[in-house]
Backbone as a chain_set.jsonl record, in Angstrom:
{"seq": "XXXXXXXXXXXXXXXXXXXXXXXXXXXXXXXXXXXXXXXXXXXXXXXXXXXXXXXXXXXXXXXXXXXXXXXXXXXXXXXXXXXXXXXXXXXXXXXXXXXXXXXXXXXXXXXXXXXXXXXXXXXXXXXXXXXXXXXXXXXXXXXXXXXXXXXXXXXXXXXXXXXXXXXXXXXXXXXXXXXXXXXXXX", "coords": {"N": [[-62.389, 47.642, -100.999], [-60.899, 45.838, -103.562], [-60.757, 43.34, -106.091], [-58.655, 42.947, -108.805], [-57.942, 42.542, -112.304], [-55.376, 42.343, -114.6], [-54.043, 42.413, -117.912], [-51.362, 41.285, -119.895], [-50.171, 40.599, -122.849], [-50.239, 37.171, -123.042], [-50.514, 36.785, -120.386], [-52.032, 37.152, -117.153], [-52.67, 39.223, -114.37], [-53.776, 38.738, -111.175], [-54.957, 40.522, -108.612], [-55.199, 42.279, -105.421], [-56.495, 45.214, -103.874], [-56.752, 48.259, -101.932], [-57.002, 50.707, -103.037], [-57.999, 51.05, -105.969], [-57.692, 52.512, -108.471], [-55.211, 53.872, -108.113], [-53.467, 51.697, -107.697], [-53.647, 50.221, -110.113], [-52.71, 52.155, -111.934], [-50.087, 52.426, -110.963], [-48.981, 49.882, -111.487], [-49.244, 49.706, -114.291], [-47.547, 51.782, -115.002], [-45.111, 50.797, -114.046], [-44.527, 48.374, -115.309], [-42.683, 47.208, -118.076], [-43.873, 46.485, -120.487], [-46.835, 46.649, -122.622], [-49.841, 46.924, -120.739], [-53.09, 45.861, -120.048], [-56.169, 46.841, -118.638], [-58.377, 44.579, -117.353], [-60.592, 44.161, -115.657], [-62.546, 44.61, -112.605], [-63.71, 43.67, -109.298], [-65.727, 43.598, -106.319], [-64.102, 42.628, -103.315], [-61.907, 40.913, -101.0], [-58.749, 39.94, -99.537], [-59.173, 37.225, -99.147], [-60.78, 36.443, -101.296], [-59.063, 36.976, -103.397], [-57.034, 35.099, -102.767], [-58.509, 32.76, -103.08], [-59.083, 32.817, -105.871], [-56.446, 32.666, -106.825], [-55.851, 30.096, -105.955], [-57.71, 28.568, -107.441], [-56.748, 28.931, -110.024], [-54.183, 27.896, -109.878], [-52.752, 25.965, -111.366], [-52.048, 27.323, -113.626], [-50.163, 29.134, -112.877], [-47.691, 31.574, -113.344], [-45.782, 33.432, -112.292], [-45.647, 34.582, -109.027], [-48.286, 36.672, -108.733], [-49.058, 36.469, -111.305], [-50.517, 34.83, -114.054], [-50.736, 32.336, -116.648], [-52.939, 32.972, -119.147], [-56.001, 31.27, -119.625], [-58.647, 29.854, -121.673], [-60.791, 29.315, -119.936], [-60.31, 31.046, -117.798], [-60.576, 33.511, -119.119], [-63.281, 33.419, -119.835], [-64.487, 33.32, -117.292], [-63.635, 35.793, -116.243], [-64.929, 37.56, -117.978], [-67.491, 37.134, -117.153], [-67.647, 37.694, -114.342], [-66.316, 40.1, -113.752], [-66.25, 43.685, -113.465], [-65.976, 45.709, -116.173], [-64.812, 48.31, -116.445], [-62.841, 50.932, -114.953], [-63.96, 52.447, -111.927], [-65.783, 55.541, -111.982], [-64.222, 58.595, -111.19], [-65.107, 60.867, -108.83], [-65.174, 64.26, -109.356], [-63.866, 67.196, -107.751], [-65.671, 69.234, -108.097], [-68.024, 67.787, -108.651], [-68.369, 66.453, -106.2], [-68.802, 68.651, -104.545], [-71.164, 69.645, -105.649], [-72.884, 67.504, -105.142], [-72.925, 67.568, -102.344], [-74.133, 70.073, -102.01], [-76.645, 69.57, -103.151], [-77.647, 67.63, -101.39], [-77.727, 69.145, -99.038], [-79.583, 71.063, -99.795], [-81.856, 69.483, -100.154], [-82.28, 68.675, -97.525], [-82.796, 71.173, -96.403], [-85.157, 71.825, -97.75], [-86.854, 69.918, -96.642], [-86.909, 70.799, -93.989], [-88.171, 73.272, -94.418], [-90.673, 72.432, -95.421], [-91.636, 71.034, -93.159], [-91.743, 73.146, -91.293], [-93.583, 74.807, -92.576], [-95.853, 73.206, -92.516], [-96.328, 73.182, -89.777], [-96.772, 75.894, -89.362], [-98.959, 76.504, -91.002], [-101.227, 74.525, -90.569], [-103.803, 73.855, -91.444], [-103.961, 74.333, -94.112], [-103.903, 73.318, -97.576], [-101.344, 71.585, -99.489], [-100.746, 73.067, -101.8], [-101.804, 75.529, -101.065], [-100.149, 76.051, -98.919], [-97.725, 76.431, -100.24], [-98.315, 78.785, -101.604], [-98.695, 80.494, -99.376], [-96.163, 80.344, -98.24], [-94.62, 81.493, -100.289], [-95.651, 84.101, -100.212], [-94.953, 84.808, -97.598], [-92.16, 84.753, -97.742], [-91.713, 86.538, -99.73], [-91.262, 85.722, -102.294], [-91.626, 84.513, -105.711], [-94.318, 82.331, -106.696], [-93.49, 80.016, -108.107], [-90.771, 79.714, -107.442], [-90.943, 79.291, -104.684], [-92.399, 76.926, -104.718], [-90.569, 75.182, -105.984], [-88.632, 75.048, -103.98], [-90.163, 74.03, -101.816], [-90.938, 71.487, -102.752], [-88.478, 70.351, -103.184], [-87.048, 70.46, -105.688], [-84.612, 69.026, -107.658], [-83.17, 70.357, -109.604], [-82.883, 72.925, -108.897], [-80.972, 75.485, -107.452], [-80.32, 77.227, -104.598], [-79.76, 80.704, -104.192], [-77.305, 82.714, -102.45], [-78.479, 84.944, -101.154], [-81.101, 84.082, -101.002], [-80.895, 81.934, -99.285], [-80.162, 83.349, -97.012], [-82.53, 84.789, -96.603], [-84.189, 82.657, -95.955], [-82.989, 81.834, -93.578], [-83.656, 83.998, -91.932], [-86.431, 83.721, -92.003], [-86.747, 81.201, -90.746], [-85.722, 81.921, -88.254], [-87.67, 83.739, -87.393], [-89.815, 81.935, -87.128], [-88.84, 80.432, -85.018], [-88.711, 82.379, -83.011], [-91.442, 82.867, -82.724], [-92.249, 80.447, -81.703], [-90.961, 80.429, -79.261], [-91.783, 82.845, -78.079], [-94.891, 83.465, -78.269], [-96.382, 85.837, -78.254], [-95.125, 87.582, -79.968], [-95.941, 86.84, -82.52], [-98.607, 87.536, -82.355], [-98.393, 90.322, -82.085], [-97.292, 90.947, -84.584], [-99.373, 90.111, -86.21], [-101.335, 91.979, -85.476], [-100.172, 94.32, -86.459], [-100.274, 93.825, -89.216], [-103.04, 93.83, -89.586], [-103.655, 96.498, -89.039], [-102.679, 97.775, -91.237]], "CA": [[-61.433, 46.632, -101.372], [-61.212, 45.34, -104.896], [-59.948, 42.386, -106.833], [-58.484, 43.473, -110.154], [-57.244, 41.676, -113.25], [-54.672, 43.046, -115.67], [-53.571, 41.499, -118.95], [-50.217, 41.67, -120.705], [-49.977, 39.51, -123.811], [-51.051, 36.019, -122.633], [-50.446, 36.69, -118.932], [-52.958, 37.994, -116.395], [-52.336, 39.442, -112.958], [-54.945, 38.785, -110.297], [-54.475, 41.179, -107.408], [-56.117, 42.869, -104.451], [-56.062, 46.546, -103.463], [-57.705, 49.167, -101.288], [-57.1, 51.891, -103.901], [-57.963, 50.433, -107.29], [-57.141, 53.384, -109.515], [-53.788, 54.116, -107.853], [-52.718, 50.446, -107.888], [-53.59, 49.925, -111.555], [-51.803, 53.13, -112.546], [-48.719, 52.111, -110.542], [-48.523, 48.692, -112.209], [-49.111, 50.067, -115.709], [-46.349, 52.621, -115.133], [-43.906, 50.056, -113.669], [-44.276, 47.234, -116.193], [-42.119, 47.734, -119.327], [-44.65, 46.069, -121.662], [-48.219, 47.133, -122.522], [-50.719, 46.24, -119.783], [-54.498, 46.223, -120.269], [-57.066, 46.623, -117.502], [-59.435, 43.645, -117.737], [-61.771, 44.469, -114.864], [-62.454, 44.543, -111.143], [-64.902, 43.237, -108.573], [-65.536, 43.749, -104.879], [-63.528, 41.456, -102.662], [-60.722, 41.114, -100.183], [-57.621, 39.012, -99.699], [-59.652, 35.842, -99.215], [-61.244, 36.21, -102.672], [-57.84, 36.91, -104.198], [-56.4, 33.808, -102.482], [-59.346, 31.725, -103.7], [-58.832, 32.83, -107.32], [-55.093, 32.144, -107.034], [-55.937, 28.646, -105.789], [-58.454, 27.998, -108.569], [-55.923, 28.987, -111.237], [-52.807, 27.552, -109.491], [-52.091, 25.197, -112.431], [-51.593, 28.253, -114.662], [-49.289, 30.128, -112.255], [-46.458, 31.917, -114.061], [-44.9, 33.97, -111.252], [-46.347, 35.329, -107.983], [-49.709, 36.897, -109.015], [-49.231, 36.427, -112.759], [-50.946, 33.521, -114.521], [-50.912, 32.189, -118.09], [-54.394, 33.041, -119.327], [-56.66, 30.148, -120.29], [-60.014, 30.199, -122.082], [-61.671, 29.27, -118.758], [-60.103, 32.317, -117.086], [-61.163, 34.601, -119.914], [-64.733, 33.298, -119.707], [-64.847, 33.715, -115.931], [-63.42, 37.233, -116.1], [-66.005, 38.25, -118.706], [-68.726, 36.942, -116.395], [-67.697, 38.239, -112.979], [-65.629, 41.377, -113.546], [-66.761, 44.965, -113.969], [-64.913, 45.969, -117.148], [-64.224, 49.653, -116.441], [-62.506, 51.527, -113.66], [-65.048, 53.311, -111.462], [-65.624, 56.974, -112.227], [-63.691, 59.374, -110.074], [-65.887, 62.09, -108.638], [-64.332, 65.447, -109.301], [-64.152, 68.067, -106.609], [-66.895, 69.964, -108.435], [-69.143, 66.86, -108.483], [-68.565, 66.237, -104.763], [-69.386, 69.879, -104.006], [-72.545, 69.703, -106.132], [-73.624, 66.491, -104.394], [-73.12, 68.1, -100.986], [-75.122, 71.15, -102.101], [-77.942, 68.951, -103.418], [-78.093, 67.014, -100.14], [-78.051, 70.228, -98.101], [-80.822, 71.686, -100.248], [-82.951, 68.553, -99.862], [-82.512, 68.787, -96.084], [-83.414, 72.48, -96.184], [-86.541, 71.716, -98.224], [-87.592, 69.153, -95.634], [-87.127, 71.716, -92.854], [-89.169, 74.265, -94.839], [-91.973, 71.747, -95.463], [-92.069, 70.788, -91.778], [-92.092, 74.44, -90.684], [-94.812, 75.287, -93.224], [-96.955, 72.392, -91.986], [-96.608, 73.669, -88.424], [-97.261, 77.281, -89.455], [-100.27, 76.514, -91.657], [-101.658, 73.128, -90.532], [-105.105, 73.623, -92.08], [-103.878, 74.623, -95.549], [-103.439, 72.25, -98.459], [-99.949, 71.796, -99.902], [-100.716, 74.179, -102.761], [-102.021, 76.764, -100.3], [-98.927, 76.295, -98.136], [-96.732, 76.997, -101.163], [-98.723, 80.188, -101.79], [-98.421, 81.216, -98.131], [-94.703, 80.406, -98.12], [-94.159, 82.502, -101.255], [-96.02, 85.421, -99.682], [-94.166, 85.041, -96.383], [-90.765, 84.998, -98.117], [-91.626, 87.569, -100.765], [-90.767, 85.058, -103.501], [-92.717, 84.125, -106.6], [-94.876, 81.021, -106.361], [-92.678, 78.957, -108.712], [-89.541, 79.53, -106.663], [-91.349, 78.686, -103.412], [-92.797, 75.547, -105.021], [-89.335, 74.421, -106.207], [-88.03, 74.822, -102.667], [-91.056, 73.193, -101.015], [-90.917, 70.122, -103.273], [-87.071, 69.93, -103.321], [-86.684, 70.241, -107.087], [-83.15, 68.862, -107.678], [-82.544, 71.241, -110.601], [-82.834, 74.281, -108.357], [-79.922, 75.795, -106.485], [-80.645, 78.5, -103.957], [-78.727, 81.741, -104.148], [-76.918, 83.059, -101.076], [-79.457, 85.848, -100.53], [-82.304, 83.303, -100.697], [-80.581, 81.19, -98.057], [-80.226, 84.333, -95.918], [-83.954, 85.04, -96.358], [-84.72, 81.487, -95.247], [-82.484, 81.891, -92.201], [-84.501, 84.977, -91.23], [-87.759, 83.11, -91.897], [-86.663, 80.196, -89.682], [-85.529, 82.635, -86.981], [-88.996, 84.238, -86.989], [-90.602, 80.784, -86.669], [-88.317, 80.082, -83.703], [-89.164, 83.419, -82.083], [-92.866, 82.655, -82.468], [-92.39, 79.266, -80.851], [-90.493, 80.789, -77.922], [-92.589, 83.96, -77.561], [-96.056, 83.574, -79.14], [-96.915, 87.204, -78.313], [-94.54, 88.261, -81.132], [-96.809, 86.555, -83.656], [-99.822, 88.33, -82.163], [-98.044, 91.711, -82.4], [-97.133, 91.058, -86.038], [-100.714, 90.01, -86.774], [-102.007, 93.261, -85.248], [-99.581, 95.289, -87.388], [-100.8, 93.546, -90.551], [-104.439, 94.241, -89.611], [-103.687, 97.962, -89.044], [-102.291, 98.292, -92.562]], "C": [[-61.879, 46.03, -102.692], [-60.23, 44.268, -105.341], [-59.848, 42.961, -108.236], [-57.744, 42.449, -111.002], [-56.662, 42.556, -114.34], [-54.168, 42.01, -116.659], [-52.374, 42.115, -119.659], [-49.881, 40.473, -121.574], [-50.841, 38.327, -123.376], [-50.993, 35.786, -121.12], [-51.489, 37.603, -118.295], [-52.469, 38.082, -114.956], [-53.645, 39.546, -112.196], [-54.454, 39.35, -108.974], [-55.595, 41.753, -106.565], [-55.583, 44.244, -104.081], [-57.174, 47.282, -102.73], [-57.95, 50.392, -102.152], [-56.909, 51.443, -105.344], [-57.262, 51.294, -108.329], [-55.629, 53.589, -109.329], [-52.961, 52.86, -108.115], [-52.575, 50.114, -109.366], [-52.625, 50.88, -112.244], [-50.354, 52.83, -112.195], [-48.172, 50.914, -111.31], [-48.297, 49.013, -113.677], [-47.844, 50.888, -115.926], [-45.066, 51.825, -114.895], [-43.546, 48.929, -114.632], [-43.807, 47.752, -117.552], [-42.862, 47.323, -120.608], [-46.076, 46.585, -121.519], [-49.063, 46.258, -121.577], [-52.13, 46.779, -119.98], [-55.295, 45.921, -118.997], [-58.205, 45.737, -117.979], [-60.716, 43.958, -116.975], [-61.502, 44.356, -113.379], [-63.762, 44.035, -110.577], [-64.664, 43.48, -107.094], [-64.928, 42.472, -104.304], [-62.269, 41.797, -101.908], [-59.669, 40.066, -100.464], [-58.084, 37.56, -99.828], [-60.159, 35.496, -100.617], [-60.041, 36.096, -103.599], [-57.165, 35.547, -104.011], [-57.189, 32.666, -103.121], [-59.098, 31.657, -105.21], [-57.433, 32.309, -107.642], [-55.093, 30.619, -106.917], [-56.627, 27.969, -106.96], [-57.576, 27.917, -109.815], [-54.464, 28.604, -110.981], [-52.062, 26.793, -110.59], [-51.519, 26.106, -113.514], [-50.639, 29.311, -114.118], [-48.016, 30.31, -113.072], [-45.419, 32.415, -113.06], [-45.733, 34.843, -110.314], [-47.835, 35.493, -108.288], [-50.009, 36.878, -110.511], [-49.508, 34.988, -113.189], [-50.988, 33.52, -116.044], [-52.418, 32.091, -118.318], [-54.903, 31.847, -120.112], [-58.041, 30.603, -120.756], [-60.997, 30.198, -120.899], [-61.544, 30.561, -117.946], [-60.807, 33.447, -117.808], [-62.684, 34.595, -119.769], [-65.197, 33.754, -118.32], [-64.717, 35.222, -115.751], [-64.524, 38.023, -116.797], [-67.316, 38.187, -117.929], [-68.75, 37.724, -115.086], [-67.108, 39.632, -112.805], [-66.397, 42.565, -114.113], [-65.67, 45.498, -114.89], [-64.243, 47.339, -117.091], [-63.848, 50.072, -115.032], [-63.673, 52.4, -113.22], [-64.733, 54.779, -111.743], [-65.082, 57.649, -110.974], [-64.506, 60.654, -109.981], [-64.922, 63.269, -108.541], [-64.719, 66.271, -108.084], [-65.456, 68.823, -106.852], [-68.124, 69.068, -108.238], [-69.433, 66.606, -107.004], [-69.224, 67.455, -104.124], [-70.857, 69.968, -104.396], [-73.42, 68.696, -105.375], [-73.918, 66.974, -102.978], [-74.168, 69.207, -100.987], [-76.524, 70.581, -102.297], [-78.501, 68.324, -102.141], [-78.503, 68.078, -99.119], [-79.367, 70.889, -98.485], [-82.019, 70.78, -99.968], [-83.304, 68.605, -98.375], [-83.216, 70.102, -95.749], [-84.881, 72.451, -96.613], [-87.406, 70.958, -97.224], [-87.903, 70.03, -94.424], [-88.208, 72.742, -93.19], [-90.557, 73.633, -94.852], [-92.514, 71.526, -94.053], [-92.519, 72.084, -91.106], [-93.395, 74.98, -91.268], [-96.028, 74.498, -92.721], [-97.325, 72.831, -90.574], [-97.246, 75.05, -88.461], [-98.687, 77.321, -89.988], [-100.838, 75.095, -91.708], [-102.959, 72.847, -91.282], [-105.078, 73.847, -93.59], [-103.455, 73.383, -96.327], [-101.988, 72.54, -98.845], [-99.832, 72.973, -100.857], [-100.899, 75.512, -102.043], [-100.807, 77.099, -99.426], [-97.837, 76.909, -99.007], [-97.037, 78.47, -101.398], [-98.378, 81.02, -100.551], [-96.916, 81.378, -97.918], [-94.134, 81.471, -99.048], [-94.451, 83.903, -100.736], [-95.162, 85.776, -98.466], [-92.712, 85.398, -96.711], [-90.606, 86.157, -99.095], [-91.065, 87.017, -102.066], [-91.94, 84.833, -104.441], [-93.118, 82.684, -106.275], [-94.009, 79.88, -106.886], [-91.426, 78.651, -107.909], [-89.859, 78.864, -105.323], [-91.739, 77.216, -103.612], [-91.568, 74.665, -105.233], [-88.652, 74.088, -104.884], [-88.861, 73.817, -101.866], [-90.97, 71.724, -101.441], [-89.511, 69.607, -103.572], [-86.707, 69.578, -104.761], [-85.158, 70.166, -107.186], [-82.44, 69.776, -108.676], [-82.329, 72.644, -110.06], [-81.699, 74.399, -107.348], [-80.226, 77.168, -105.904], [-79.458, 79.448, -103.989], [-78.442, 82.089, -102.691], [-77.953, 83.954, -100.402], [-80.752, 85.106, -100.202], [-82.091, 82.47, -99.426], [-80.659, 82.122, -96.843], [-81.683, 84.644, -95.575], [-84.59, 83.872, -95.605], [-84.237, 81.441, -93.802], [-83.329, 82.846, -91.36], [-85.885, 84.377, -90.988], [-87.776, 82.062, -90.777], [-86.503, 80.856, -88.317], [-86.859, 83.19, -86.477], [-89.854, 83.1, -86.462], [-90.163, 80.387, -85.263], [-88.76, 81.099, -82.659], [-90.626, 83.212, -81.727], [-93.077, 81.469, -81.536], [-92.0, 79.585, -79.411], [-91.395, 81.842, -77.288], [-93.782, 84.189, -78.481], [-96.62, 84.984, -79.247], [-96.323, 87.982, -79.487], [-95.41, 88.051, -82.368], [-98.071, 87.404, -83.556], [-99.562, 89.788, -82.502], [-97.916, 91.901, -83.906], [-98.488, 90.981, -86.725], [-101.493, 91.299, -86.613], [-101.481, 94.323, -86.201], [-100.14, 95.098, -88.792], [-102.253, 93.996, -90.658], [-104.567, 95.753, -89.674], [-103.402, 98.517, -90.438], [-103.377, 98.141, -93.534]], "O": [[-63.058, 45.753, -102.912], [-59.045, 44.296, -105.009], [-60.847, 43.412, -108.796], [-57.016, 41.602, -110.485], [-57.347, 43.396, -114.923], [-53.897, 40.866, -116.291], [-52.368, 43.303, -119.982], [-49.37, 39.462, -121.092], [-52.065, 38.454, -123.34], [-51.376, 34.721, -120.635], [-51.796, 38.677, -118.813], [-51.925, 37.124, -114.408], [-54.513, 40.349, -112.537], [-53.634, 38.733, -108.294], [-56.768, 41.719, -106.937], [-54.371, 44.437, -103.982], [-58.357, 46.979, -102.879], [-58.984, 51.047, -102.023], [-55.796, 51.457, -105.87], [-56.331, 50.836, -108.992], [-54.864, 53.487, -110.288], [-51.876, 52.943, -108.689], [-51.486, 49.762, -109.818], [-51.806, 50.45, -113.056], [-49.476, 52.967, -113.047], [-47.018, 50.931, -111.739], [-47.273, 48.636, -114.247], [-47.148, 50.707, -116.925], [-44.033, 52.144, -115.484], [-42.374, 48.572, -114.754], [-44.444, 48.633, -118.13], [-42.507, 47.774, -121.696], [-46.496, 46.926, -120.413], [-49.001, 45.029, -121.619], [-52.341, 47.989, -120.067], [-55.115, 44.878, -118.368], [-58.925, 46.101, -118.909], [-61.796, 44.017, -117.563], [-60.39, 44.05, -112.949], [-64.781, 43.974, -111.265], [-63.516, 43.559, -106.658], [-65.221, 41.37, -104.768], [-61.643, 42.831, -102.141], [-59.696, 39.392, -101.494], [-57.462, 36.764, -100.532], [-59.983, 34.366, -101.073], [-59.999, 35.233, -104.476], [-56.77, 34.913, -104.989], [-56.604, 31.716, -103.642], [-58.923, 30.572, -105.764], [-57.252, 31.59, -108.624], [-54.42, 29.932, -107.685], [-56.184, 26.917, -107.423], [-57.653, 26.949, -110.572], [-53.593, 28.947, -111.78], [-50.851, 26.963, -110.731], [-50.608, 25.708, -114.24], [-50.332, 30.281, -114.811], [-47.351, 29.342, -113.443], [-44.31, 31.885, -112.99], [-46.443, 35.741, -110.766], [-48.591, 34.536, -108.117], [-51.11, 37.24, -110.926], [-48.835, 34.053, -112.754], [-51.24, 34.552, -116.666], [-53.086, 31.228, -117.749], [-54.324, 31.457, -121.126], [-58.55, 31.622, -120.288], [-61.931, 30.999, -120.872], [-62.54, 31.102, -117.466], [-61.535, 34.236, -117.205], [-63.299, 35.647, -119.6], [-66.181, 34.484, -118.195], [-65.597, 35.857, -115.168], [-65.0, 39.032, -116.274], [-68.151, 39.085, -118.037], [-69.758, 38.348, -114.754], [-67.378, 40.286, -111.797], [-67.101, 42.448, -115.116], [-64.545, 45.719, -114.44], [-63.166, 47.496, -117.666], [-64.448, 49.632, -114.052], [-64.314, 53.034, -114.058], [-63.575, 55.197, -111.741], [-65.448, 57.304, -109.851], [-64.583, 61.426, -110.936], [-63.982, 63.263, -107.746], [-65.767, 66.059, -107.475], [-66.247, 69.027, -105.931], [-69.146, 69.522, -107.723], [-70.593, 66.55, -106.596], [-70.098, 67.317, -103.268], [-71.7, 70.323, -103.572], [-74.556, 69.001, -105.013], [-75.029, 66.806, -102.476], [-74.997, 69.28, -100.08], [-77.48, 71.054, -101.682], [-79.687, 68.467, -101.843], [-79.506, 67.925, -98.423], [-80.172, 71.234, -97.621], [-83.084, 71.264, -99.586], [-84.479, 68.583, -98.009], [-84.12, 70.137, -94.915], [-85.746, 72.989, -95.921], [-88.559, 71.322, -96.991], [-89.017, 70.009, -93.9], [-89.059, 73.05, -92.355], [-91.513, 74.225, -94.351], [-93.684, 71.788, -93.776], [-93.549, 72.116, -90.432], [-94.217, 75.544, -90.545], [-97.103, 75.065, -92.526], [-98.503, 72.849, -90.216], [-98.154, 75.342, -87.682], [-99.523, 78.075, -89.492], [-100.925, 74.514, -92.79], [-103.192, 71.716, -91.709], [-106.067, 73.579, -94.273], [-102.747, 72.517, -95.812], [-101.47, 73.62, -98.559], [-98.917, 73.787, -100.733], [-100.238, 76.499, -102.367], [-100.479, 78.267, -99.218], [-97.112, 77.801, -98.566], [-96.134, 79.306, -101.393], [-97.834, 82.118, -100.667], [-96.455, 82.428, -97.469], [-93.273, 82.256, -98.651], [-93.599, 84.788, -100.81], [-94.703, 86.91, -98.33], [-92.107, 86.239, -96.045], [-89.511, 86.691, -99.269], [-90.463, 87.751, -102.851], [-93.099, 84.942, -104.04], [-92.36, 81.929, -105.666], [-93.811, 78.884, -106.19], [-91.061, 77.491, -107.715], [-89.13, 77.977, -104.88], [-91.441, 76.369, -102.77], [-91.513, 73.541, -104.734], [-88.155, 72.977, -104.695], [-88.319, 72.864, -101.306], [-90.934, 70.828, -100.597], [-89.364, 68.534, -104.157], [-86.126, 68.524, -105.02], [-84.474, 71.128, -106.839], [-81.224, 69.948, -108.594], [-81.665, 73.462, -110.697], [-81.499, 73.524, -106.505], [-80.37, 78.147, -106.636], [-78.307, 79.04, -103.834], [-79.245, 81.792, -101.806], [-78.275, 83.763, -99.23], [-81.433, 85.451, -99.236], [-82.997, 82.326, -98.605], [-81.156, 81.737, -95.785], [-82.036, 84.751, -94.4], [-85.427, 84.073, -94.725], [-84.986, 81.055, -92.905], [-83.674, 82.541, -90.219], [-86.443, 84.511, -89.9], [-88.697, 82.033, -89.961], [-87.085, 80.399, -87.333], [-87.149, 83.125, -85.283], [-90.55, 83.265, -85.461], [-90.99, 80.048, -84.417], [-89.143, 80.727, -81.549], [-91.014, 83.362, -80.568], [-93.969, 81.483, -80.687], [-92.611, 79.091, -78.463], [-91.734, 81.749, -76.108], [-93.705, 85.019, -79.386], [-97.276, 85.303, -80.239], [-96.936, 88.938, -79.96], [-95.596, 88.969, -83.166], [-98.548, 87.93, -84.561], [-100.399, 90.436, -83.132], [-98.382, 92.904, -84.446], [-98.737, 91.689, -87.7], [-102.238, 91.685, -87.514], [-102.253, 95.141, -86.702], [-100.446, 96.07, -89.484], [-102.666, 94.492, -91.706], [-105.498, 96.257, -90.301], [-103.844, 99.616, -90.771], [-103.225, 98.521, -94.695]]}, "num_chains": 1, "name": "protein.A"}
């Protein structure tokens, strides 16, 4: 919920809306004279009613007031001067991917700590890289959740397999012993 202020010549409109961008665009499109966005602030109907009461002496019509120097000063002090940025679909998708990757990194770190409890973090990264067949840098980026890194689909598939093996070992420890024997034979 937002309180918004619009200016047209020497008049200002003090209003309330749930959808700031849509409301401002609707008013600008409907009013036959130029309208300038002054700013917005968080608030509901009670804040709007309070501001209407404070400036009641300057009421022109409904939510429109004749602007005074006191109003202008107050607006400059309390209002956020720009409309909030609209997240594009691409930005929302990227944010979701970043959050999912951070969660995945946490799962990998936890699994690595369980798998190699006696190793240092650097040694765990080395062991993780060897276990996944990745280079050390890529494993380190994953382990430490580097936000600049985006996993490829095949890397996610490799991690799914890696997690599945960890789960199998937890359910049936003899599988780990069999794999260890195979590695020793080679």
